[in-house]
Short mmCIF file of C-alpha atoms and ligand atoms in Angstrom, two decimals:
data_model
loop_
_atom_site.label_atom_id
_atom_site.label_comp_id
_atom_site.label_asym_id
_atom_site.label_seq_id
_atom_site.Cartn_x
_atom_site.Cartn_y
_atom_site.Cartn_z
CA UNK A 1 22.83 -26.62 10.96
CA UNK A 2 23.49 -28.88 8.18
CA UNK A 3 21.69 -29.10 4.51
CA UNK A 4 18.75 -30.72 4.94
CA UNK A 5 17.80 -28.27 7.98
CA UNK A 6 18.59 -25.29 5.77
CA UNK A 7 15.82 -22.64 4.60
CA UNK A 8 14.84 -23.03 0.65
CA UNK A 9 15.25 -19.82 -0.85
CA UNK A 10 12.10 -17.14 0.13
CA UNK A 11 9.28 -17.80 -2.20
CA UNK A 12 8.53 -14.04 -1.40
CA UNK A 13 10.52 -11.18 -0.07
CA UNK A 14 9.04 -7.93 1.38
CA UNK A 15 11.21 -4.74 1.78
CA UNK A 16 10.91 -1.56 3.91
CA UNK A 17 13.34 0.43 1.96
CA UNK A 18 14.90 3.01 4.32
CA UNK A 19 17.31 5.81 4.38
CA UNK A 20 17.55 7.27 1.30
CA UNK A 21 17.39 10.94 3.09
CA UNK A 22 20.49 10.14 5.24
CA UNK A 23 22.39 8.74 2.34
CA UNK A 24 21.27 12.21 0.40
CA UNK A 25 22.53 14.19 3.59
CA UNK A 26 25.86 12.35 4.65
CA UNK A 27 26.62 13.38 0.99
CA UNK A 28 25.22 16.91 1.10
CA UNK A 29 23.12 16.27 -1.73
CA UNK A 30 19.11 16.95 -1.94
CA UNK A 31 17.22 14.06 -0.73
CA UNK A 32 15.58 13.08 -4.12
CA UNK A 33 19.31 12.19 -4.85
CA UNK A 34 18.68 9.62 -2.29
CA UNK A 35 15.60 8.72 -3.54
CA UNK A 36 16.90 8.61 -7.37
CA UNK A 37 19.69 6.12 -5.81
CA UNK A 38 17.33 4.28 -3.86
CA UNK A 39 15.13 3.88 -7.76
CA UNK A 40 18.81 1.95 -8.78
CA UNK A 41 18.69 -0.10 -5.86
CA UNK A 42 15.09 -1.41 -6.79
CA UNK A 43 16.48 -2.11 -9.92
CA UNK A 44 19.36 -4.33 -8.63
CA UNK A 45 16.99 -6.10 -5.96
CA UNK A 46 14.31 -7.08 -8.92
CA UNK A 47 17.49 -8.28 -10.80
CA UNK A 48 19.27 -9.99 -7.62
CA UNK A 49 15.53 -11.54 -7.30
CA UNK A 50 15.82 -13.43 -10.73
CA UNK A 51 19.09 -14.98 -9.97
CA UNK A 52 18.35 -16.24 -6.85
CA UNK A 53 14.85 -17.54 -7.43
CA UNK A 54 12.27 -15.47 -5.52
CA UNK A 55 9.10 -15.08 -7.20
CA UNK A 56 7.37 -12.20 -5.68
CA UNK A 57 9.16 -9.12 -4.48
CA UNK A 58 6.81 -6.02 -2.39
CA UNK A 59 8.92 -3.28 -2.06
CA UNK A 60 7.04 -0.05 0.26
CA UNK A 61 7.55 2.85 -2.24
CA UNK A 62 5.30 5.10 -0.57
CA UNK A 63 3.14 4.87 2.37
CA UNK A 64 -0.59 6.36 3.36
CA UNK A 65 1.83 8.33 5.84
CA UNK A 66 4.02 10.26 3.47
CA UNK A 67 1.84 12.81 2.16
CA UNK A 68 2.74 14.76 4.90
CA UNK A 69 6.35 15.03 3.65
CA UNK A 70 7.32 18.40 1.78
CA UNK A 71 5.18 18.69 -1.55
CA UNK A 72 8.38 19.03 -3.42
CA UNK A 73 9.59 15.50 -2.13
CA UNK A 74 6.31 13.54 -3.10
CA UNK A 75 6.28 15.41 -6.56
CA UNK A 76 9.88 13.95 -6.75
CA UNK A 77 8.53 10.59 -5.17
CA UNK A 78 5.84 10.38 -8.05
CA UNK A 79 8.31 11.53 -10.98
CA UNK A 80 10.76 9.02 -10.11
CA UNK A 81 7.65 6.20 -10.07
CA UNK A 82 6.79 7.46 -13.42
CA UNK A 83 10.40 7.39 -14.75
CA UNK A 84 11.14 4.19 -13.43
CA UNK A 85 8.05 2.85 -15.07
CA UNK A 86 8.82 4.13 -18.20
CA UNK A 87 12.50 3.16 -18.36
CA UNK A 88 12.48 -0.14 -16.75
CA UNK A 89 9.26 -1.67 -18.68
CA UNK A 90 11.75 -3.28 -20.89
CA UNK A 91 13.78 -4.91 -18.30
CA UNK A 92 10.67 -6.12 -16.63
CA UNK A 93 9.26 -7.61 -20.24
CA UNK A 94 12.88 -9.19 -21.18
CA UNK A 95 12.80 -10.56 -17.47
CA UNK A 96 9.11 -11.72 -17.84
CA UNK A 97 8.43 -10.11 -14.68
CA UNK A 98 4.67 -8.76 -13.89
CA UNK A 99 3.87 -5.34 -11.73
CA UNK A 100 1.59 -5.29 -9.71
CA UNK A 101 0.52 -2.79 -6.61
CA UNK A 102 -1.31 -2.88 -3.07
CA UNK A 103 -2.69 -0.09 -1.75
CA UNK A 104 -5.15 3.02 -2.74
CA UNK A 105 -3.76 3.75 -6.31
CA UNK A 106 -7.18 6.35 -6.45
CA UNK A 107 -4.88 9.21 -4.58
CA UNK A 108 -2.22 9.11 -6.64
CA UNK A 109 -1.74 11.98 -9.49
CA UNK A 110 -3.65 10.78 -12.57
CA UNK A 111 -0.56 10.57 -15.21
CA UNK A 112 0.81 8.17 -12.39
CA UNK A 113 -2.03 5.82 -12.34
CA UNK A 114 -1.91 5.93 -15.86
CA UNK A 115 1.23 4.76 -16.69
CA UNK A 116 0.48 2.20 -13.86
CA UNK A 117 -2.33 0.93 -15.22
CA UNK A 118 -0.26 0.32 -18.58
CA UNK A 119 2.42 -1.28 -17.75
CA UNK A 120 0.41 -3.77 -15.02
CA UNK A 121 -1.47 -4.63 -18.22
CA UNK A 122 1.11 -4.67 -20.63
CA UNK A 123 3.24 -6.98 -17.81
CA UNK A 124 -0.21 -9.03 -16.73
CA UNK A 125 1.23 -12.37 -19.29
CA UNK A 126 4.31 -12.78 -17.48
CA UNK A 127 4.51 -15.31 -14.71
CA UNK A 128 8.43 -15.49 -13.95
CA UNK A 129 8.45 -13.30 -10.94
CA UNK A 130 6.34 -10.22 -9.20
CA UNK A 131 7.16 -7.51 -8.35
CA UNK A 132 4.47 -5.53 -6.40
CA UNK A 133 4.68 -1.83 -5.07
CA UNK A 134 3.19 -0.62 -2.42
CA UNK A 135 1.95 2.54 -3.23
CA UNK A 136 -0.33 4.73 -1.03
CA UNK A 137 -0.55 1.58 1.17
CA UNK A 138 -1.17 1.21 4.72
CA UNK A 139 -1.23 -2.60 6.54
CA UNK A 140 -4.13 -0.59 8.49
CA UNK A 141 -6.39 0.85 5.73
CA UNK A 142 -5.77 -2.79 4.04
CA UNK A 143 -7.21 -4.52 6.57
CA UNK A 144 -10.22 -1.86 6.74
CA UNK A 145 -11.12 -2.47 2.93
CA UNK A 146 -10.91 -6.44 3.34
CA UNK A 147 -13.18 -5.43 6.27
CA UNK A 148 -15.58 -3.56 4.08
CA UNK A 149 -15.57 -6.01 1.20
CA UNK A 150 -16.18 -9.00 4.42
CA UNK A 151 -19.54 -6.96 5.60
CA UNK A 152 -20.75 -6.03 2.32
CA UNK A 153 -20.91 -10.15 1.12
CA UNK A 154 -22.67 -10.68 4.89
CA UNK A 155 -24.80 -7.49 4.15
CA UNK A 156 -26.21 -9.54 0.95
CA UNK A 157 -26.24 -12.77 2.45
CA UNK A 158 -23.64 -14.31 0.75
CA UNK A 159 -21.39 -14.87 3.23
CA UNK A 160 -22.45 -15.86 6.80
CA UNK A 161 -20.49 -13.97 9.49
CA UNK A 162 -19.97 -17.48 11.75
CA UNK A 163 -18.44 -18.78 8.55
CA UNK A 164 -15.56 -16.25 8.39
CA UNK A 165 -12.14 -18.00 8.83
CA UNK A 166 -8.74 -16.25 8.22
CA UNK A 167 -8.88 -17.56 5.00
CA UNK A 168 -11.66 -15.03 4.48
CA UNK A 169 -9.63 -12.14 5.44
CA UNK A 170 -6.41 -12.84 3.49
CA UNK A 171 -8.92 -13.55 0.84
CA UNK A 172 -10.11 -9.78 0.71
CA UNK A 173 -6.80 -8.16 1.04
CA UNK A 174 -5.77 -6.50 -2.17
CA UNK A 175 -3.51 -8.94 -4.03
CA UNK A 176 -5.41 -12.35 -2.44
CA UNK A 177 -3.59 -14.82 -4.44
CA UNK A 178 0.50 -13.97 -3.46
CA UNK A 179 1.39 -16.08 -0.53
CA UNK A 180 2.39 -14.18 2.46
CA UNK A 181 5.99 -13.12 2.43
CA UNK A 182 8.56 -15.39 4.11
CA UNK A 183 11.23 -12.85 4.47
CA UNK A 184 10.86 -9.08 5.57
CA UNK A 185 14.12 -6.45 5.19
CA UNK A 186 14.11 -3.34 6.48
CA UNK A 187 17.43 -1.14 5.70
CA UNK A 188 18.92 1.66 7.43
CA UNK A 189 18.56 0.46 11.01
CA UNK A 190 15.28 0.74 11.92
CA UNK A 191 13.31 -1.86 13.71
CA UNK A 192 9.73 -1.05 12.70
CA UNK A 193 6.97 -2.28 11.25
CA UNK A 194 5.46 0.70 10.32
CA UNK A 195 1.96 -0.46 8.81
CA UNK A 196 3.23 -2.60 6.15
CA UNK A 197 1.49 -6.01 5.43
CA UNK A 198 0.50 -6.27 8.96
CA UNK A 199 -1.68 -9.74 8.57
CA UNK A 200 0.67 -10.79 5.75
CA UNK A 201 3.90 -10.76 7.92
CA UNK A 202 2.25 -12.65 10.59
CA UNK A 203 5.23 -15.77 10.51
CA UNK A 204 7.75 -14.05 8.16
CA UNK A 205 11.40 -13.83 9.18
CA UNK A 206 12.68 -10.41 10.29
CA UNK A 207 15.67 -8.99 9.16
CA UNK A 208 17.48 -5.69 9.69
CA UNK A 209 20.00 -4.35 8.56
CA UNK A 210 22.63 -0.66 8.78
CA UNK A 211 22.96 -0.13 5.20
CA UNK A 212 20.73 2.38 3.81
CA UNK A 213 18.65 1.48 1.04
CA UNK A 214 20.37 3.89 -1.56
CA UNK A 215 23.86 0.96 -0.52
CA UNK A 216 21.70 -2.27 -0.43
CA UNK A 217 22.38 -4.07 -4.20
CA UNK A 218 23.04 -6.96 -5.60
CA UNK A 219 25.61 -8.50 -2.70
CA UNK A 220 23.78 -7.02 0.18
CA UNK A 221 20.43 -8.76 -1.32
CA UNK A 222 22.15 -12.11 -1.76
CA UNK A 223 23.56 -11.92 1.71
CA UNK A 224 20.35 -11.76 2.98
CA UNK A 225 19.18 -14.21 1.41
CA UNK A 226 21.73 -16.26 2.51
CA UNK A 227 20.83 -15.08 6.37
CA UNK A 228 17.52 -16.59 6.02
CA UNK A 229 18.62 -19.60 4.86
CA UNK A 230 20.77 -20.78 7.54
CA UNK A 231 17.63 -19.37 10.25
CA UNK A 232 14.98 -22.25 11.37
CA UNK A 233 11.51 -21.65 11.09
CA UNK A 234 9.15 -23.44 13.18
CA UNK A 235 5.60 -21.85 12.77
CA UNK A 236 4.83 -22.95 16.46
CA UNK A 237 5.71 -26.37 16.37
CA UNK A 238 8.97 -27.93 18.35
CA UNK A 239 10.92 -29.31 15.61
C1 FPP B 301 12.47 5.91 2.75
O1 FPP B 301 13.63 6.71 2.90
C2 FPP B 301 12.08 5.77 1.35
C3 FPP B 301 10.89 6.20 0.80
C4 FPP B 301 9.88 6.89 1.58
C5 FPP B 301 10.56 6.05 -0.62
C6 FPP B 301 11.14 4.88 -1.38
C7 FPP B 301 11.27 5.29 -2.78
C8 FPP B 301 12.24 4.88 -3.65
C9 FPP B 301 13.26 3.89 -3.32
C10 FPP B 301 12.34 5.49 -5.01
C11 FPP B 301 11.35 5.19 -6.03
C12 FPP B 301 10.66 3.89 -5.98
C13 FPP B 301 10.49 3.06 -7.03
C14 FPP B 301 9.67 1.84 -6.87
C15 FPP B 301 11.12 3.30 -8.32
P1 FPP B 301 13.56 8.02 3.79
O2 FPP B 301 13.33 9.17 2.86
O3 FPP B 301 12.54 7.88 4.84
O4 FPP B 301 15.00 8.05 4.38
P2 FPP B 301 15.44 8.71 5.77
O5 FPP B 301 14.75 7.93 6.86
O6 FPP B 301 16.92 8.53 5.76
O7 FPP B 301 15.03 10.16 5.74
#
């Protein structure tokens, strides 16, 4: 493949970030050590992001499906959110990045939602780069409430059922104006989707990879992006 058939940089990378446990347990530590790791590794990802021009970041930080994990992990889970918040607002003001989040923030613990809710406002100005978390979010229950808000605009006659187009459904999804993600990276092995952006990922690039999430920085970020460069993408056509 030459230059001119090359990928441009991903507009928009997703990321299943998996394996902090294992890298917790291959070091006989307590898997919020992972977890506190894999907080550094967002870090370096948002940073890697800036220097290699990709505007909107999702990372999953915590799906519909983990509740069921030990209470003592998703307390950890939701103290390291609200540390990171706190901590890395500079960073994300100095790097003129905005936060923003998918999923059902009304679960989360209140002092959680607050600090979201101030720093998404505090960050709403900047228009550099996104980074979105996915928090409480499920590609599933996504798709339900674009569902909802779909039947409620029929229900009041606003919106004729034969006129719904896909552009109607990505246009009730939570964040309706970031493009779909062109690039999806998922750590630790694992080659599943589980539930995230399931109409959003519809004709990204896949890419998996061994090293756990707590190990995947800077070079490992860059790397990928450098994978998805060299692959063609041919949304259906020949080409
Ligand atoms: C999966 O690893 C990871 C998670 C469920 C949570 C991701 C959370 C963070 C990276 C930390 C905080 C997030 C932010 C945005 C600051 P796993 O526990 O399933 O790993 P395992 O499969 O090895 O057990």
């Amino acid at each position: 493949m030459n230059e001119a058939t090359a990928n441009k940089p991903p507009r928009h990378v997703a990321i299943i970030m998996d394996g902090n446990g294992r890298w917790a347990k291959q070091r006989g530590l307590p898997r919020i050590e992972g977890h506190r790791a894999g907080a550094d590794s967002v870090r370096a990802v948002v940073r890697a992001c800036r220097e290699s021009g990709v505007q909107y970041l999702t990372l999953f930080a915590f799906s519909t499906e983990n509740w069921v994990r030990p209470q003592d992990e998703v307390n950890g889970l939701m103290t390291l959110l609200l540390t990171f918040l706190r901590s890395r607002e500079r960073e994300l003001h100095e790097n003129e990045v905005r936060l923003r989040t998918i999923g059902d923030l009304s679960a989360l613990p209140g002092a959680v939602r607050r600090e979201l809710d101030r720093v998404i406002e505090s960050t709403r100005p900047h228009g550099r780069g996104q980074l979105i978390l996915a928090l409480n979010y499920g590609g599933r229950a996504e798709l339900v409430r674009a569902a909802r808000g779909i039947a409620r605009e029929a229900r009041a006659g606003v919106l004729d059922p034969e006129a719904i187009t896909e552009a109607s459904i990505s246009g009730h999804l939570d964040l309706p104006d970031v493009p779909d993600p062109d690039l999806l990276i998922r750590t630790s092995g694992e080659q599943r989707l589980s539930n995230f952006l399931l109409w959003q990922l519809s004709y990204a690039e896949f890419l998996f990879t061994p090293v756990l999430w707590p190990d995947f920085r800077e070079k490992e970020f860059h790397e990928a992006i450098a994978e998805f460069e060299r692959r063609k993408r041919r949304f259906g056509d020949v080409k």
